[in-house]
Amino acid sequence: MSILILTACIAFLILQIAWFKINPFIAFIITALLAGLFLGLPINTLSQTVQKGLGEMLGSITLIIVFGTCIGKLTVSSGAANVIAKTVMGWTGKKYVRLGLMITGFIVGIPLFYSVGFVLLVPLIFSVAHQFKLSKVYLGIPMLASLSVAHGFLPPHPSPMALSSILNADIGLVLVYGIIIAIPTIFIAGLLFSNLLKNIKTESNHEILNVEEIANPSTLPSFSISLFSALFPVFGLTVTSLLPLISTNETLLNLCKTVGEPSMIMLISLLICTYTLGIRMNRSLTSVMDDYAIAIKDVALIVLIVGGAGSLKEVMIVSGVNETIVATLTQTNIHPYLLAWIMAAIIRVCVGSATAAGLMTASVLLPLLQTNGLDPNLLVLAVGAGSLMCSHVNDPSFWMFKEYFNISLKNTFKSWTVMESLVSVLGIIFVFILNSIIH
């Protein structure tokens, strides 16, 4: 009965978001309260349970998401993202132009939210397409596949960060495993798949033809500084995660444990970017702080949605429904990673939001971690892959792609939706391959 109640609550959550267009944060809180009520939690403790779940979730990842957002904002406003894009494109030239766009999307996509990266890089795609007389969709899919993979698989993006927190995964290892899986995924779903899209024609869109010049070229940061600043969180998390695996020095291990805490890495990264992309570029500290204020406003709702998912998770734990789920799931013949992927994919198709789909799935599948031999880091990636499945008309990114590239609904499905589905399917395949290698 408890599983039926939970299933009904998840269905109601999807209905609130997809049908009634209720704000996802409010929908999560309403669902958490209803789930607690129907699962038999005492009414006088229900509110405290919801608040505790929200607080614990936000306490663990708010700093990381906020700091990451600020870094992304400064990367754009300083011109560092443009410098990275133009330098990589200069290296690859016309012959390997799609490879250059794909690499650019991956590098820039790590510190930037998907929508920000999309708006920033689409003009670059159009500019290159105009210069080389090539199809915009043919050029754009490799870059957008990179952005999508970073959004679904790699910290410090909100969904992987929240999933890592919920499933008690090591954020550094999630990042390392995520990059390993991401590379072949974007090569196949981006570079190879786009070969089938050469004949998709787009209408000219002069308004976004050229890449925006952020600042005077003489005031732009160098490529090395831009790359170092944008990717320092990746370097920091990777090094502090791998060093303890190859060293037994106690001082080094304690240093990695302290400095390698994701919130510490992100704070250090933020301070470095404030200097390298702000003060060093003759920007006032007030101007940089104004950028950060805008970034924090933009991410506030996402943080609250993540907190709402934490409330639902806490209700499940306190009510004991997680133990019932464990007993049921251990009797199924479906591998836990595949089960996680299927659930996330179904919810994604219904809701449209990859982040919401991932959070709903993780809250339900938390008990899977009690299964012997299950790697929480790979479970995060399995859920992340499922949450990218089959983007269609209820996903804002679907319409962004359609309208920016000015193509028909049919061609949007043929290009964008198929690419996202390929990313999802390849993601879970490579999760299983990586699992067989490391375990």
mmCIF file of N, CA and C in Angstrom, residues 10 13-14 17 24 28 151-152 159-160 162-163 166-167 305-306 309 312 339-365 380 382-390 394-395 424:
data_model
loop_
_atom_site.group_PDB
_atom_site.id
_atom_site.type_symbol
_atom_site.label_atom_id
_atom_site.label_comp_id
_atom_site.label_asym_id
_atom_site.label_seq_id
_atom_site.Cartn_x
_atom_site.Cartn_y
_atom_site.Cartn_z
ATOM 1 N N ILE A 10 3.848 10.620 -6.726
ATOM 2 C CA ILE A 10 4.755 10.994 -7.814
ATOM 3 C C ILE A 10 3.952 11.372 -9.058
ATOM 4 N N LEU A 13 2.607 14.717 -8.538
ATOM 5 C CA LEU A 13 3.684 15.696 -8.699
ATOM 6 C C LEU A 13 3.892 16.013 -10.181
ATOM 7 N N ILE A 14 3.947 14.978 -10.998
ATOM 8 C CA ILE A 14 4.102 15.163 -12.447
ATOM 9 C C ILE A 14 2.917 15.952 -13.009
ATOM 10 N N ILE A 17 3.122 19.717 -12.256
ATOM 11 C CA ILE A 17 4.119 20.446 -13.042
ATOM 12 C C ILE A 17 3.743 20.494 -14.520
ATOM 13 N N PRO A 24 7.581 24.092 -9.809
ATOM 14 C CA PRO A 24 8.091 22.808 -9.301
ATOM 15 C C PRO A 24 8.406 22.807 -7.809
ATOM 16 N N PHE A 28 6.657 20.256 -5.256
ATOM 17 C CA PHE A 28 7.408 19.326 -4.403
ATOM 18 C C PHE A 28 6.937 19.413 -2.946
ATOM 19 N N HIS A 151 25.420 19.179 -18.668
ATOM 20 C CA HIS A 151 24.262 19.500 -17.827
ATOM 21 C C HIS A 151 23.759 18.274 -17.068
ATOM 22 N N GLY A 152 23.765 17.117 -17.714
ATOM 23 C CA GLY A 152 23.198 15.919 -17.092
ATOM 24 C C GLY A 152 24.170 15.106 -16.278
ATOM 25 N N SER A 159 21.735 19.316 -11.229
ATOM 26 C CA SER A 159 21.214 17.955 -11.148
ATOM 27 C C SER A 159 22.258 16.952 -10.657
ATOM 28 N N PRO A 160 23.453 16.888 -11.255
ATOM 29 C CA PRO A 160 24.465 15.963 -10.718
ATOM 30 C C PRO A 160 24.852 16.275 -9.277
ATOM 31 N N ALA A 162 22.908 17.670 -6.913
ATOM 32 C CA ALA A 162 21.814 17.237 -6.041
ATOM 33 C C ALA A 162 21.744 15.715 -5.962
ATOM 34 N N LEU A 163 21.912 15.045 -7.098
ATOM 35 C CA LEU A 163 21.887 13.582 -7.111
ATOM 36 C C LEU A 163 23.019 13.019 -6.254
ATOM 37 N N ILE A 166 21.930 13.433 -2.619
ATOM 38 C CA ILE A 166 20.857 12.511 -2.231
ATOM 39 C C ILE A 166 21.370 11.081 -2.115
ATOM 40 N N LEU A 167 22.213 10.670 -3.067
ATOM 41 C CA LEU A 167 22.658 9.275 -3.132
ATOM 42 C C LEU A 167 24.003 9.049 -2.437
ATOM 43 N N ILE A 305 13.974 24.350 -5.850
ATOM 44 C CA ILE A 305 13.440 23.087 -6.373
ATOM 45 C C ILE A 305 14.228 21.912 -5.797
ATOM 46 N N VAL A 306 15.534 22.063 -5.740
ATOM 47 C CA VAL A 306 16.375 21.017 -5.159
ATOM 48 C C VAL A 306 16.010 20.806 -3.683
ATOM 49 N N ALA A 309 12.872 18.761 -3.361
ATOM 50 C CA ALA A 309 13.141 17.334 -3.530
ATOM 51 C C ALA A 309 13.680 16.725 -2.236
ATOM 52 N N LEU A 312 10.757 15.814 0.069
ATOM 53 C CA LEU A 312 10.103 14.555 -0.304
ATOM 54 C C LEU A 312 10.955 13.365 0.121
ATOM 55 N N LEU A 339 17.103 0.175 -13.936
ATOM 56 C CA LEU A 339 15.851 0.599 -13.310
ATOM 57 C C LEU A 339 15.858 2.104 -13.060
ATOM 58 N N ALA A 340 16.987 2.609 -12.557
ATOM 59 C CA ALA A 340 17.119 4.050 -12.308
ATOM 60 C C ALA A 340 16.980 4.834 -13.604
ATOM 61 N N TRP A 341 17.613 4.341 -14.663
ATOM 62 C CA TRP A 341 17.559 5.009 -15.967
ATOM 63 C C TRP A 341 16.138 5.024 -16.514
ATOM 64 N N ILE A 342 15.435 3.902 -16.418
ATOM 65 C CA ILE A 342 14.066 3.809 -16.942
ATOM 66 C C ILE A 342 13.136 4.766 -16.195
ATOM 67 N N MET A 343 13.242 4.790 -14.872
ATOM 68 C CA MET A 343 12.375 5.671 -14.086
ATOM 69 C C MET A 343 12.632 7.132 -14.416
ATOM 70 N N ALA A 344 13.918 7.512 -14.493
ATOM 71 C CA ALA A 344 14.245 8.906 -14.810
ATOM 72 C C ALA A 344 13.764 9.273 -16.208
ATOM 73 N N ALA A 345 13.890 8.339 -17.151
ATOM 74 C CA ALA A 345 13.462 8.598 -18.527
ATOM 75 C C ALA A 345 11.947 8.802 -18.608
ATOM 76 N N ILE A 346 11.186 7.969 -17.902
ATOM 77 C CA ILE A 346 9.725 8.091 -17.917
ATOM 78 C C ILE A 346 9.286 9.433 -17.335
ATOM 79 N N ILE A 347 9.886 9.797 -16.202
ATOM 80 C CA ILE A 347 9.521 11.061 -15.554
ATOM 81 C C ILE A 347 9.938 12.242 -16.429
ATOM 82 N N ARG A 348 11.097 12.141 -17.075
ATOM 83 C CA ARG A 348 11.566 13.209 -17.969
ATOM 84 C C ARG A 348 10.565 13.432 -19.111
ATOM 85 N N VAL A 349 10.089 12.346 -19.714
ATOM 86 C CA VAL A 349 9.130 12.457 -20.808
ATOM 87 C C VAL A 349 7.844 13.139 -20.323
ATOM 88 N N CYS A 350 7.457 12.831 -19.088
ATOM 89 C CA CYS A 350 6.210 13.387 -18.542
ATOM 90 C C CYS A 350 6.363 14.839 -18.109
ATOM 91 N N VAL A 351 7.499 15.167 -17.481
ATOM 92 C CA VAL A 351 7.672 16.480 -16.859
ATOM 93 C C VAL A 351 8.386 17.475 -17.777
ATOM 94 N N GLY A 352 9.367 17.013 -18.518
ATOM 95 C CA GLY A 352 10.113 17.892 -19.406
ATOM 96 C C GLY A 352 11.412 18.405 -18.827
ATOM 97 N N SER A 353 11.488 18.554 -17.514
ATOM 98 C CA SER A 353 12.688 19.081 -16.869
ATOM 99 C C SER A 353 13.636 17.945 -16.493
ATOM 100 N N ALA A 354 14.878 18.017 -16.993
ATOM 101 C CA ALA A 354 15.874 17.003 -16.655
ATOM 102 C C ALA A 354 16.207 17.042 -15.167
ATOM 103 N N THR A 355 16.325 18.240 -14.606
ATOM 104 C CA THR A 355 16.647 18.371 -13.188
ATOM 105 C C THR A 355 15.553 17.784 -12.322
ATOM 106 N N ALA A 356 14.303 18.132 -12.602
ATOM 107 C CA ALA A 356 13.185 17.596 -11.823
ATOM 108 C C ALA A 356 13.099 16.078 -11.951
ATOM 109 N N ALA A 357 13.311 15.559 -13.156
ATOM 110 C CA ALA A 357 13.248 14.113 -13.365
ATOM 111 C C ALA A 357 14.315 13.394 -12.551
ATOM 112 N N GLY A 358 15.518 13.957 -12.556
ATOM 113 C CA GLY A 358 16.596 13.346 -11.787
ATOM 114 C C GLY A 358 16.324 13.349 -10.296
ATOM 115 N N LEU A 359 15.812 14.472 -9.793
ATOM 116 C CA LEU A 359 15.551 14.590 -8.353
ATOM 117 C C LEU A 359 14.419 13.660 -7.916
ATOM 118 N N MET A 360 13.359 13.573 -8.698
ATOM 119 C CA MET A 360 12.252 12.666 -8.356
ATOM 120 C C MET A 360 12.747 11.225 -8.300
ATOM 121 N N THR A 361 13.519 10.845 -9.298
ATOM 122 C CA THR A 361 14.007 9.469 -9.374
ATOM 123 C C THR A 361 14.926 9.139 -8.207
ATOM 124 N N ALA A 362 15.846 10.036 -7.912
ATOM 125 C CA ALA A 362 16.796 9.788 -6.828
ATOM 126 C C ALA A 362 16.082 9.654 -5.486
ATOM 127 N N SER A 363 15.058 10.461 -5.268
ATOM 128 C CA SER A 363 14.317 10.386 -4.006
ATOM 129 C C SER A 363 13.665 9.020 -3.833
ATOM 130 N N VAL A 364 13.153 8.468 -4.934
ATOM 131 C CA VAL A 364 12.481 7.175 -4.872
ATOM 132 C C VAL A 364 13.480 6.031 -4.756
ATOM 133 N N LEU A 365 14.625 6.158 -5.448
ATOM 134 C CA LEU A 365 15.562 5.044 -5.544
ATOM 135 C C LEU A 365 16.670 5.071 -4.501
ATOM 136 N N VAL A 380 24.351 7.786 -9.834
ATOM 137 C CA VAL A 380 24.118 9.197 -10.167
ATOM 138 C C VAL A 380 24.121 9.392 -11.676
ATOM 139 N N ALA A 382 23.653 7.066 -13.995
ATOM 140 C CA ALA A 382 22.541 6.339 -14.613
ATOM 141 C C ALA A 382 21.266 7.184 -14.570
ATOM 142 N N VAL A 383 21.007 7.804 -13.420
ATOM 143 C CA VAL A 383 19.843 8.683 -13.293
ATOM 144 C C VAL A 383 20.003 9.899 -14.199
ATOM 145 N N GLY A 384 21.223 10.474 -14.224
ATOM 146 C CA GLY A 384 21.478 11.633 -15.074
ATOM 147 C C GLY A 384 21.239 11.326 -16.537
ATOM 148 N N ALA A 385 21.661 10.132 -16.975
ATOM 149 C CA ALA A 385 21.438 9.734 -18.370
ATOM 150 C C ALA A 385 19.944 9.610 -18.666
ATOM 151 N N GLY A 386 19.210 8.973 -17.769
ATOM 152 C CA GLY A 386 17.771 8.818 -17.964
ATOM 153 C C GLY A 386 17.041 10.144 -18.011
ATOM 154 N N SER A 387 17.543 11.113 -17.242
ATOM 155 C CA SER A 387 16.859 12.406 -17.159
ATOM 156 C C SER A 387 17.004 13.238 -18.426
ATOM 157 N N LEU A 388 17.843 12.802 -19.358
ATOM 158 C CA LEU A 388 18.026 13.526 -20.626
ATOM 159 C C LEU A 388 17.217 12.921 -21.764
ATOM 160 N N MET A 389 16.457 11.872 -21.489
ATOM 161 C CA MET A 389 15.781 11.111 -22.532
ATOM 162 C C MET A 389 14.672 11.908 -23.221
ATOM 163 N N CYS A 390 14.645 11.845 -24.541
ATOM 164 C CA CYS A 390 13.501 12.256 -25.363
ATOM 165 C C CYS A 390 12.940 13.633 -25.020
ATOM 166 N N ASN A 394 7.312 19.511 -24.138
ATOM 167 C CA ASN A 394 7.157 20.045 -22.787
ATOM 168 C C ASN A 394 8.493 20.478 -22.173
ATOM 169 N N ASP A 395 9.545 20.482 -22.978
ATOM 170 C CA ASP A 395 10.872 20.884 -22.523
ATOM 171 C C ASP A 395 11.219 22.244 -23.141
ATOM 172 N N SER A 424 21.102 9.953 -23.935
ATOM 173 C CA SER A 424 20.552 9.195 -22.816
ATOM 174 C C SER A 424 20.883 7.708 -22.928
#
